XYZ file of C-alpha atoms in Angstrom:
701
model
C 149.605 49.391 0.024
C 146.626 50.565 2.084
C 143.779 48.126 2.641
C 140.128 48.522 1.730
C 138.318 47.115 4.762
C 136.651 50.397 5.760
C 135.569 51.336 2.202
C 134.089 47.848 1.771
C 132.044 48.235 4.927
C 130.926 51.685 3.780
C 130.000 50.243 0.383
C 127.929 47.440 1.920
C 126.091 49.898 4.166
C 125.423 52.171 1.203
C 124.069 49.331 -0.947
C 121.781 48.284 1.906
C 120.489 51.865 2.234
C 119.767 52.125 -1.499
C 117.967 48.772 -1.492
C 115.881 49.982 1.448
C 114.855 53.143 -0.415
C 114.151 51.253 -3.649
C 111.977 48.584 -2.024
C 110.080 51.024 0.209
C 109.457 53.449 -2.659
C 108.134 50.684 -4.908
C 105.958 49.217 -2.145
C 103.882 52.382 -1.908
C 103.058 52.197 -5.635
C 102.360 48.491 -6.172
C 98.511 48.587 -5.930
C 98.203 51.403 -8.460
C 100.824 50.064 -10.867
C 100.528 46.279 -10.611
C 97.413 45.422 -8.589
C 94.278 43.822 -10.126
C 92.889 47.355 -10.542
C 96.249 48.888 -11.448
C 97.551 50.303 -14.704
C 99.514 47.180 -15.739
C 98.362 44.241 -13.572
C 101.348 42.046 -12.762
C 99.312 38.832 -13.093
C 99.463 39.212 -16.886
C 103.251 38.883 -16.939
C 103.540 35.476 -15.239
C 101.688 32.840 -17.211
C 103.027 29.264 -17.225
C 104.097 28.156 -20.699
C 104.092 24.428 -19.996
C 107.862 24.368 -19.382
C 109.688 22.657 -16.578
C 109.924 24.432 -13.261
C 113.661 25.071 -13.394
C 113.637 26.094 -17.051
C 110.792 28.507 -16.320
C 112.714 29.933 -13.365
C 115.903 30.344 -15.435
C 114.169 32.094 -18.331
C 112.108 34.360 -16.047
C 114.053 34.437 -12.762
C 111.541 35.596 -10.172
C 110.464 34.249 -6.796
C 106.905 35.272 -7.665
C 106.413 31.902 -9.377
C 106.045 30.539 -5.839
C 103.445 33.112 -4.704
C 100.462 30.746 -5.268
C 102.009 28.278 -2.830
C 101.543 30.959 -0.137
C 97.983 31.704 -1.229
C 98.976 35.028 -2.798
C 98.412 36.509 -6.229
C 101.265 38.205 -8.110
C 100.562 41.704 -6.758
C 100.417 40.433 -3.174
C 103.659 38.559 -3.800
C 105.186 41.850 -4.953
C 104.080 43.505 -1.717
C 105.548 40.681 0.352
C 108.883 40.805 -1.466
C 109.059 44.601 -1.181
C 108.371 44.498 2.557
C 110.885 41.714 3.140
C 113.462 43.531 1.030
C 112.946 46.750 2.991
C 113.307 45.000 6.362
C 116.298 42.937 5.250
C 118.078 46.017 3.873
C 117.271 47.943 7.056
C 118.780 45.152 9.134
C 121.946 45.073 7.002
C 122.239 48.838 7.312
C 121.985 48.803 11.103
C 123.612 45.510 12.085
C 127.086 44.526 11.010
C 126.343 40.830 11.508
C 123.703 40.983 8.745
C 126.166 42.298 6.151
C 126.635 38.745 5.006
C 126.896 37.215 1.559
C 123.557 35.407 1.919
C 121.750 38.598 2.963
C 122.922 40.500 -0.112
C 122.142 37.490 -2.300
C 118.564 37.615 -1.002
C 118.359 41.369 -1.623
C 119.613 40.959 -5.194
C 117.320 37.997 -5.922
C 114.331 39.842 -4.459
C 114.869 42.961 -6.546
C 115.507 40.848 -9.647
C 112.195 39.080 -8.956
C 110.405 42.412 -8.793
C 112.211 43.682 -11.887
C 111.004 40.740 -13.973
C 107.335 41.776 -13.616
C 107.900 45.540 -13.345
C 107.385 46.107 -17.066
C 107.871 49.659 -18.346
C 107.725 51.214 -14.865
C 110.955 49.463 -13.833
C 112.839 49.805 -17.111
C 115.182 52.549 -15.911
C 118.964 52.531 -16.033
C 119.220 52.943 -12.264
C 117.177 49.780 -11.721
C 119.699 47.874 -13.848
C 122.541 49.660 -12.046
C 121.127 48.626 -8.662
C 120.911 44.993 -9.772
C 124.495 44.997 -11.057
C 125.750 46.738 -7.919
C 123.716 44.400 -5.732
C 125.352 41.358 -7.294
C 128.795 42.869 -6.729
C 127.792 43.389 -3.084
C 127.148 39.629 -2.899
C 130.793 39.041 -3.810
C 132.141 41.857 -1.617
C 130.200 40.782 1.496
C 132.085 38.456 3.856
C 131.398 34.722 3.841
C 131.183 34.554 7.616
C 130.566 37.032 10.378
C 132.655 40.173 9.821
C 135.763 39.924 12.022
C 136.588 42.565 14.574
C 139.203 45.027 13.345
C 141.264 44.423 16.460
C 141.223 40.657 16.087
C 143.071 39.316 13.084
C 142.184 35.775 12.010
C 144.955 33.334 12.554
C 147.293 32.814 9.638
C 146.156 35.907 7.734
C 148.481 38.936 7.650
C 146.620 41.935 9.000
C 143.418 39.895 9.258
C 142.819 40.267 5.489
C 141.717 37.334 3.340
C 143.685 37.246 0.074
C 140.571 37.419 -2.109
C 138.796 40.308 -0.354
C 140.000 43.133 -2.614
C 139.193 41.367 -5.906
C 135.382 41.741 -6.030
C 135.675 45.291 -4.676
C 137.812 46.156 -7.707
C 134.770 45.355 -9.878
C 132.927 48.198 -8.133
C 135.604 50.610 -9.332
C 135.361 49.172 -12.845
C 131.566 49.591 -12.783
C 131.947 53.229 -11.719
C 134.382 53.773 -14.576
C 132.003 52.238 -17.126
C 129.066 54.268 -15.808
C 130.799 57.652 -15.846
C 132.914 57.249 -18.977
C 129.992 55.952 -21.057
C 127.685 58.677 -19.724
C 130.124 61.301 -20.918
C 130.860 59.688 -24.290
C 127.226 59.159 -25.357
C 126.500 62.858 -24.928
C 128.828 63.501 -27.864
C 128.172 60.380 -29.938
C 124.455 61.256 -29.951
C 125.274 64.416 -31.959
C 122.931 66.361 -29.698
C 123.355 70.048 -30.691
C 122.866 71.182 -27.099
C 125.804 69.116 -25.826
C 128.021 70.010 -28.767
C 127.127 73.692 -28.418
C 127.768 73.538 -24.638
C 124.252 74.921 -24.045
C 122.694 71.753 -22.585
C 122.416 73.120 -19.058
C 120.517 76.177 -20.248
C 117.680 73.682 -20.949
C 118.393 70.859 -18.505
C 117.169 72.376 -15.256
C 113.663 73.139 -16.536
C 113.284 70.158 -18.881
C 114.405 67.370 -16.516
C 111.665 65.097 -15.243
C 111.269 66.351 -11.677
C 113.257 69.510 -10.914
C 113.756 70.824 -7.398
C 113.245 74.451 -6.265
C 117.016 74.943 -6.587
C 116.731 74.120 -10.300
C 114.743 77.330 -10.847
C 117.606 79.399 -9.445
C 120.247 77.389 -11.332
C 118.311 77.919 -14.566
C 118.660 81.700 -14.253
C 122.455 81.673 -13.899
C 124.424 83.382 -16.717
C 124.750 81.447 -19.975
C 128.552 81.543 -19.893
C 128.477 79.812 -16.518
C 126.140 77.108 -17.890
C 128.562 76.493 -20.756
C 131.505 76.319 -18.368
C 129.552 73.796 -16.268
C 129.073 71.615 -19.365
C 132.834 71.722 -19.939
C 133.341 70.653 -16.318
C 130.848 67.821 -16.847
C 132.825 66.496 -19.821
C 136.019 66.780 -17.788
C 134.573 64.825 -14.842
C 132.839 62.169 -16.936
C 135.393 61.555 -19.722
C 138.858 62.751 -18.674
C 138.818 61.956 -14.948
C 137.566 58.291 -14.887
C 140.894 56.790 -16.091
C 142.377 58.202 -12.875
C 140.253 55.659 -10.977
C 143.061 53.194 -11.723
C 145.939 55.559 -10.987
C 148.704 54.101 -8.783
C 148.933 57.400 -6.870
C 146.483 57.649 -3.989
C 146.101 61.432 -4.189
C 145.057 61.182 -7.843
C 142.353 58.669 -6.906
C 141.260 60.959 -4.085
C 141.004 63.898 -6.489
C 138.926 61.737 -8.841
C 136.710 60.779 -5.897
C 136.134 64.421 -4.929
C 135.216 65.387 -8.494
C 132.649 62.582 -8.776
C 131.117 63.430 -5.409
C 130.865 67.100 -6.385
C 129.010 66.237 -9.600
C 126.551 63.903 -7.871
C 125.819 66.348 -5.040
C 125.065 69.131 -7.517
C 122.679 66.820 -9.403
C 120.940 65.880 -6.142
C 120.467 69.553 -5.261
C 118.903 70.467 -8.604
C 116.977 67.310 -9.565
C 114.885 64.498 -8.079
C 116.665 61.433 -9.452
C 115.446 59.021 -6.771
C 118.247 56.738 -5.539
C 120.426 56.981 -8.656
C 122.859 59.639 -7.426
C 122.988 58.050 -3.975
C 123.913 54.742 -5.619
C 126.623 56.457 -7.670
C 128.025 57.972 -4.480
C 128.103 54.473 -2.996
C 130.147 53.291 -5.981
C 132.717 56.031 -5.391
C 133.758 54.310 -2.135
C 135.821 51.988 -4.357
C 138.211 54.921 -4.961
C 139.077 55.145 -1.254
C 141.203 53.025 1.051
C 141.588 52.614 4.791
C 144.070 55.484 5.017
C 141.524 57.874 3.496
C 138.838 56.957 6.020
C 140.772 56.149 9.203
C 141.246 58.995 11.656
C 144.983 59.420 12.060
C 146.707 61.690 14.530
C 149.318 64.197 13.454
C 152.052 62.200 15.188
C 151.217 59.056 13.225
C 151.300 61.092 10.014
C 154.751 62.399 10.907
C 155.943 58.834 11.331
C 154.995 58.104 7.727
C 157.242 60.923 6.450
C 159.909 59.372 4.194
C 163.241 59.279 5.961
C 165.445 57.339 3.536
C 166.526 58.813 0.218
C 164.703 56.177 -1.945
C 161.420 57.061 -0.252
C 162.129 60.757 -0.601
C 162.917 60.294 -4.298
C 159.711 58.300 -4.778
C 157.719 61.057 -3.073
C 159.228 63.676 -5.384
C 158.523 61.576 -8.484
C 154.962 61.015 -7.308
C 154.461 64.739 -6.850
C 155.857 65.407 -10.322
C 153.485 62.799 -11.771
C 150.528 64.458 -10.072
C 151.528 67.887 -11.382
C 151.955 66.435 -14.880
C 148.469 64.867 -14.775
C 146.836 68.078 -13.553
C 148.736 70.096 -16.139
C 147.716 67.716 -18.933
C 144.052 67.876 -17.867
C 144.175 71.669 -17.732
C 145.837 71.952 -21.133
C 143.390 69.463 -22.665
C 140.325 71.305 -21.376
C 141.618 74.711 -22.459
C 142.576 73.414 -25.913
C 139.493 71.248 -26.611
C 137.001 73.891 -25.495
C 138.892 77.085 -26.373
C 138.598 78.606 -22.929
C 139.316 82.329 -22.875
C 138.954 84.730 -19.972
C 137.337 88.080 -20.756
C 138.737 90.294 -18.008
C 136.610 93.284 -18.976
C 133.261 91.485 -18.720
C 134.500 89.054 -16.042
C 133.318 85.986 -17.946
C 134.883 82.895 -19.505
C 134.204 82.159 -23.174
C 134.065 78.529 -24.300
C 133.259 76.580 -27.453
C 133.837 73.064 -28.757
C 137.133 72.979 -30.643
C 136.827 69.536 -32.280
C 134.524 67.902 -34.812
C 132.340 64.820 -34.548
C 134.698 62.944 -36.891
C 137.703 63.813 -34.716
C 135.886 62.675 -31.589
C 134.797 59.418 -33.269
C 138.398 58.703 -34.264
C 139.586 59.476 -30.743
C 136.926 57.187 -29.268
C 137.923 54.398 -31.654
C 141.519 54.880 -30.541
C 140.904 54.842 -26.771
C 138.085 52.291 -26.325
C 140.273 49.177 -26.533
C 143.098 50.774 -24.489
C 140.625 51.530 -21.703
C 139.720 47.838 -21.698
C 143.399 46.962 -21.484
C 143.776 49.518 -18.707
C 141.066 47.699 -16.783
C 142.700 44.331 -17.541
C 146.097 45.580 -16.328
C 144.577 46.963 -13.132
C 142.781 43.659 -12.543
C 146.001 41.739 -13.181
C 147.722 43.825 -10.506
C 144.916 43.039 -8.063
C 145.265 39.328 -8.854
C 149.027 39.444 -8.266
C 148.471 41.284 -4.988
C 145.959 38.639 -3.933
C 148.447 35.872 -4.789
C 151.146 37.629 -2.753
C 148.798 37.813 0.226
C 147.997 34.130 -0.200
C 151.706 33.254 -0.118
C 151.942 35.014 3.251
C 149.124 32.964 4.797
C 150.478 30.697 7.549
C 149.234 27.222 8.330
C 148.419 24.392 5.931
C 144.653 24.384 6.582
C 144.377 28.166 6.417
C 146.428 28.208 3.211
C 144.219 25.564 1.604
C 141.021 27.382 2.598
C 142.400 30.694 1.318
C 143.390 29.021 -1.974
C 139.849 27.713 -2.526
C 138.324 31.114 -1.784
C 140.847 32.884 -3.994
C 140.159 30.472 -6.864
C 136.381 30.927 -6.653
C 136.334 34.694 -6.225
C 139.199 35.228 -8.658
C 137.397 33.242 -11.359
C 134.138 35.099 -10.680
C 135.915 38.472 -10.868
C 137.605 37.688 -14.178
C 134.364 36.283 -15.624
C 132.343 39.357 -14.643
C 135.024 41.607 -16.093
C 134.877 39.714 -19.403
C 131.063 39.896 -19.418
C 131.070 43.642 -18.745
C 133.266 44.338 -21.773
C 130.374 43.480 -24.101
C 127.901 46.186 -22.982
C 130.772 48.611 -22.377
C 131.831 48.331 -26.031
C 128.342 49.234 -27.308
C 129.413 52.880 -27.420
C 132.013 52.111 -30.130
C 130.754 49.568 -32.725
C 134.128 48.646 -34.255
C 135.575 47.782 -30.839
C 132.450 45.793 -30.036
C 133.008 43.605 -33.079
C 136.649 42.946 -32.169
C 135.877 41.467 -28.767
C 136.563 37.811 -28.048
C 133.575 35.706 -29.150
C 133.658 33.838 -25.846
C 132.838 37.066 -24.032
C 129.808 37.555 -26.287
C 128.577 34.018 -25.619
C 129.065 34.370 -21.875
C 127.234 37.683 -21.819
C 124.352 36.266 -23.861
C 123.970 33.418 -21.379
C 123.542 35.633 -18.306
C 122.180 38.818 -19.891
C 118.701 38.324 -18.369
C 120.233 38.278 -14.877
C 121.329 41.920 -15.230
C 124.906 41.135 -14.180
C 126.344 43.711 -16.608
C 124.594 46.522 -18.446
C 125.310 49.409 -20.780
C 124.845 52.938 -19.470
C 124.521 56.364 -21.010
C 122.587 58.938 -19.029
C 121.301 62.215 -20.525
C 122.218 61.056 -24.019
C 120.177 63.786 -25.717
C 118.758 66.999 -24.291
C 114.974 67.081 -24.721
C 112.614 70.016 -24.659
C 114.842 72.501 -26.468
C 111.752 74.549 -27.348
C 110.170 74.138 -23.928
C 109.488 71.041 -21.846
C 106.528 69.031 -23.219
C 104.043 68.190 -20.496
C 100.862 66.065 -20.658
C 97.943 67.438 -18.647
C 95.000 65.110 -17.960
C 91.502 66.579 -17.827
C 88.170 65.159 -16.716
C 84.583 66.246 -17.272
C 81.034 65.174 -16.419
C 79.380 66.737 -19.461
C 82.163 67.063 -22.036
C 81.966 70.870 -21.860
C 83.429 71.926 -18.516
C 86.869 70.374 -18.047
C 88.877 70.150 -14.830
C 92.613 69.496 -14.792
C 93.827 66.437 -12.874
C 96.927 67.579 -11.020
C 99.690 65.150 -10.034
C 101.525 65.312 -6.724
C 105.003 65.683 -8.154
C 105.201 66.503 -11.858
C 104.674 70.102 -13.065
C 101.075 71.167 -13.492
C 99.879 74.089 -11.387
C 101.885 77.146 -12.447
C 102.083 78.579 -8.933
C 103.156 75.376 -7.160
C 106.907 75.120 -6.457
C 108.767 72.015 -7.651
C 108.817 69.356 -4.916
C 111.694 67.567 -3.210
C 110.974 63.830 -3.282
C 114.437 62.202 -3.379
C 115.067 59.275 -2.746
C 111.505 58.348 -3.777
C 110.779 57.698 -7.444
C 107.143 58.365 -8.450
C 107.235 55.988 -11.389
C 103.971 57.128 -12.971
C 105.172 60.763 -12.963
C 108.415 59.653 -14.613
C 106.580 57.759 -17.344
C 104.303 60.755 -17.905
C 107.465 62.733 -18.712
C 108.557 60.135 -21.281
C 105.038 59.922 -22.727
C 105.040 63.670 -23.425
C 108.031 63.263 -25.758
C 105.986 61.443 -28.417
C 102.443 60.408 -29.401
C 100.338 58.480 -26.891
C 100.584 55.352 -29.067
C 104.275 55.129 -28.067
C 103.116 54.705 -24.447
C 100.428 51.987 -24.486
C 100.101 52.065 -20.703
C 98.598 55.578 -20.991
C 95.390 54.120 -22.449
C 95.112 51.837 -19.425
C 95.617 54.863 -17.147
C 92.702 56.643 -18.845
C 90.532 53.533 -18.414
C 91.283 53.296 -14.677
C 90.452 56.982 -14.176
C 87.131 56.533 -15.959
C 86.457 53.540 -13.699
C 87.456 55.546 -10.617
C 89.920 52.937 -9.330
C 91.271 54.177 -5.997
C 94.733 52.513 -6.211
C 95.463 54.455 -9.417
C 93.988 57.662 -8.000
C 96.423 57.374 -5.073
C 99.328 57.467 -7.529
C 98.075 60.879 -8.635
C 96.922 62.235 -5.255
C 97.657 60.221 -2.130
C 95.238 62.442 -0.202
C 92.039 61.403 -1.986
C 90.025 64.614 -1.286
C 92.621 66.546 -3.337
C 91.597 64.543 -6.391
C 88.887 66.571 -8.184
C 86.743 63.509 -8.998
C 86.997 61.661 -5.690
C 83.228 61.582 -5.161
C 82.317 60.352 -8.626
C 84.541 59.251 -11.532
C 84.582 61.567 -14.546
C 82.372 60.676 -17.504
C 84.972 61.875 -19.989
C 88.770 61.989 -19.856
C 91.176 63.593 -22.296
C 94.779 64.818 -22.311
C 96.397 67.991 -23.636
C 100.031 68.635 -24.477
C 101.579 71.880 -23.228
C 105.010 73.463 -23.354
C 106.296 74.519 -19.923
C 109.059 76.970 -19.057
C 110.362 78.274 -15.755
C 108.893 81.651 -14.932
C 110.947 84.840 -15.241
C 112.451 86.342 -12.068
C 110.075 89.308 -12.255
C 106.953 87.099 -12.339
C 105.871 87.040 -8.715
C 103.982 84.049 -7.294
C 104.634 81.774 -10.265
C 107.212 79.059 -10.830
C 106.093 78.094 -14.344
C 104.588 79.508 -17.495
C 103.049 77.411 -20.240
C 101.540 77.375 -23.722
C 99.023 74.939 -25.197
C 100.377 72.873 -28.108
C 97.902 70.178 -29.154
C 95.529 67.466 -28.022
C 97.506 64.479 -26.764
C 94.706 61.963 -26.158
C 91.137 62.317 -27.495
C 88.109 62.677 -25.255
C 86.797 59.195 -24.409
C 84.306 57.600 -22.041
C 83.586 54.040 -20.926
C 82.377 52.006 -23.880
C 83.771 54.501 -26.384
C 84.770 52.699 -29.630
C 88.077 54.606 -29.747
C 88.994 53.505 -26.226
C 87.984 49.879 -26.867
C 89.977 49.827 -30.094
C 93.112 51.114 -28.338
C 92.719 48.588 -25.524
C 92.443 45.741 -28.035
C 95.355 47.077 -30.064
C 97.676 47.144 -27.059
C 96.377 43.899 -25.504
C 95.136 45.692 -22.394
C 91.623 44.247 -22.251
C 90.739 42.146 -19.209
C 89.792 38.921 -20.971
C 89.748 36.951 -17.726
C 88.741 38.649 -14.476
C 91.231 38.357 -11.622
C 90.763 35.636 -9.065
C 89.036 36.645 -5.874
C 91.595 37.341 -3.176
C 91.331 34.982 -0.250
C 90.925 36.936 2.974
C 91.163 33.886 5.252
C 94.877 33.526 4.579
C 96.811 34.842 7.585
C 99.595 36.198 5.383
C 97.048 38.040 3.238
C 95.507 39.596 6.331
C 98.930 40.732 7.555
C 99.707 42.330 4.187
C 96.309 44.061 4.189
C 96.872 45.367 7.732
C 100.345 46.756 6.895
C 98.978 48.414 3.765
C 96.169 50.019 5.775
C 98.592 51.399 8.364
C 100.910 52.941 5.769
C 98.391 54.068 3.150
C 97.976 57.549 4.638
C 101.695 58.322 4.465
C 103.114 59.909 1.340
C 106.058 57.964 -0.038
C 108.705 60.681 0.571
C 107.516 60.978 4.173
C 107.840 57.216 4.638
C 111.349 57.144 3.194
C 112.505 60.161 5.161
C 111.020 58.546 8.261
C 113.078 55.415 7.627
C 116.160 57.568 7.138
C 115.455 59.458 10.367
C 114.987 56.214 12.277
C 118.284 54.871 10.933
C 120.038 58.091 11.937
C 118.567 58.000 15.450
C 119.601 54.371 15.953
C 123.105 55.085 14.663
C 123.456 57.980 17.097
C 122.315 55.760 19.973
C 124.786 53.059 18.952
C 127.588 55.634 18.874
C 126.659 56.990 22.307
C 126.494 53.501 23.800
C 129.863 52.741 22.252
C 131.385 55.862 23.829
C 130.002 54.877 27.228
C 131.531 51.416 26.923
C 134.904 52.812 25.821
C 136.308 53.790 29.283
C 135.352 50.394 30.688
C 137.050 48.682 27.787
C 140.236 50.675 28.370
C 140.248 49.750 32.065
C 139.803 46.068 31.249
C 142.596 46.313 28.714
C 145.087 47.525 31.335
C 143.917 44.970 33.939
C 146.159 41.899 34.087
C 144.501 38.604 33.248
C 143.604 36.287 36.172
C 146.294 33.820 35.156
C 148.873 36.589 35.011
C 147.763 37.735 38.495
C 148.357 34.278 39.923
C 151.722 34.001 38.187
C 152.745 37.441 39.430
C 151.644 36.551 42.956
C 153.669 33.380 42.909
C 156.715 35.274 41.677
C 156.618 38.074 44.207
C 159.236 36.250 46.232
C 161.523 35.781 43.265
C 164.597 38.058 43.093
C 163.985 39.341 39.540
C 160.412 40.609 39.122
C 161.386 43.164 36.453
C 162.311 40.443 33.967
C 158.742 39.158 33.694
C 157.301 42.652 33.322
C 159.784 43.579 30.647
C 159.078 40.403 28.704
C 155.350 41.132 28.610
C 155.756 44.593 27.072
C 156.899 43.482 23.605
C 154.042 40.965 23.401
C 151.505 43.762 23.910
C 153.069 45.802 21.126
C 152.842 42.908 18.737
């Protein structure tokens, strides 16, 4: 069975990269979102309740409780944690020695600390997914310094610790839960667009932040959109069970399908680090044989020579063909695929009812749990077999302790994850072991396991709703306030901002789906614009002169709701077209009774002014200096700059490694000093060939 050392290293590097993007992206937005003059000041979320220190830390696990000890307020503590998280993740990405358990524990604890005070701007599924993945990275990361591939630790066959593959299996299980649930909820939601296979005819223009490629994808033929929805159901519902297939080529096919889906989403939509994180999870489907560069001669050596191996190869091939045939038949039957050779199109429609799908889901939910349990049991047996092969009493005892700890943690996390996984099927949820429910309830606030279900319902079927803010000095002449990223100006092309997530723009998209009272933070946004607070203005336009009221705050602010559509191909110079729908937020000014009433209703009034920030603190001065140096950079530019720097350093490391390679080969063929002295002393002996021949087998070993 092929090992997973290379995929684990790739996974740890990928998690570090995603943490770096997440921390750096959030850092650029902290003053406007959580500062004293921000939309939702973070200081309001951390108020001591008279509880003990450890109880307070357990109920609200965040390192920001200790910010006052450093002379920082909550927002400054957020900046410090974001900077430290970015630097720590960058170090783990570049340096193998920093891919250590403690480093990933710090990254997870830091992001959890930020999440606790992030309020609505951090309540996204990918934030929960990053926390769950980050905790798995803590278990996957090595306890000590990563050993060299060429140097196997004594007593361990192949240099592999028995427990190493167990936590990495949880990554595969997480990927299964994410994809399978995301596919199932599209149908359990009874969304007519998903059931009618027309979801993608709306998706590209109604998603939060489309890319320029989304405009072109939107204008593809309808039959191709419907076929793409069928492919989505295939990849998200039918393919995930193959993650646990015993045949490597089936797992590789599942890997390729997941990568294809995520790459297409990245091309057509700005979903920050979510798709990158999903791609990182797919590394759990690979093994060392997939990633290692093998020569053609070494591949020939693996060709089965004995008849049992040849028979096994034939049976494996037949199993693969049976799986592919079953998937093909299932897709054709369930979606009534028919090829129209005259029009050169493929017709498709849903060939099952909601009741039939509900019965099928009720039938397969528990078996998928048992499938995961069986796969985990196999991993445990494999780990025990590796432990039996460990040589040496001390090494065996140490390996037994590690296997016990990590094996228990793996089983416990699997049991915990069954609770949120079963949310998609209520009857299965009620049949779970009560101990799993209690265990999940105990650690739920730590985000160790979460439920997922992306794109549950397709919004904007009659056009994407969009909120447009307007400001005025006299209440008669109104000027639109244009955001950097979300749609506004009809002639401006959609931006490319991945892996950055402009969290205000995202919440503006959610706010447009309902009345403004469903988004209390919007009232606070209006207040900050009337006050002319620069940190909030920078969330809208980082280049202040582009903000229409940069010289003087507007006297009045209001918001209108529009319906937006992509422009037609024959409309030159325009990417969007729109139609006014209704007033979203009434015209208000400072001191307006309506505004004051809304602020009181949502608890957004500043009853106590923030404490004056101490400027004599050295740490505060450092944070202020860093903020000043980076304030002129747009967030995507900063993140792409980090990515470019990482790429340049990686290239330099590779070049330096290639330069050192010839020297290493020469040293490898040089005899050791002791061997030189022994050979010199034996030159007079009559049988010099015996010593040389006895050294050759030792080198091969």
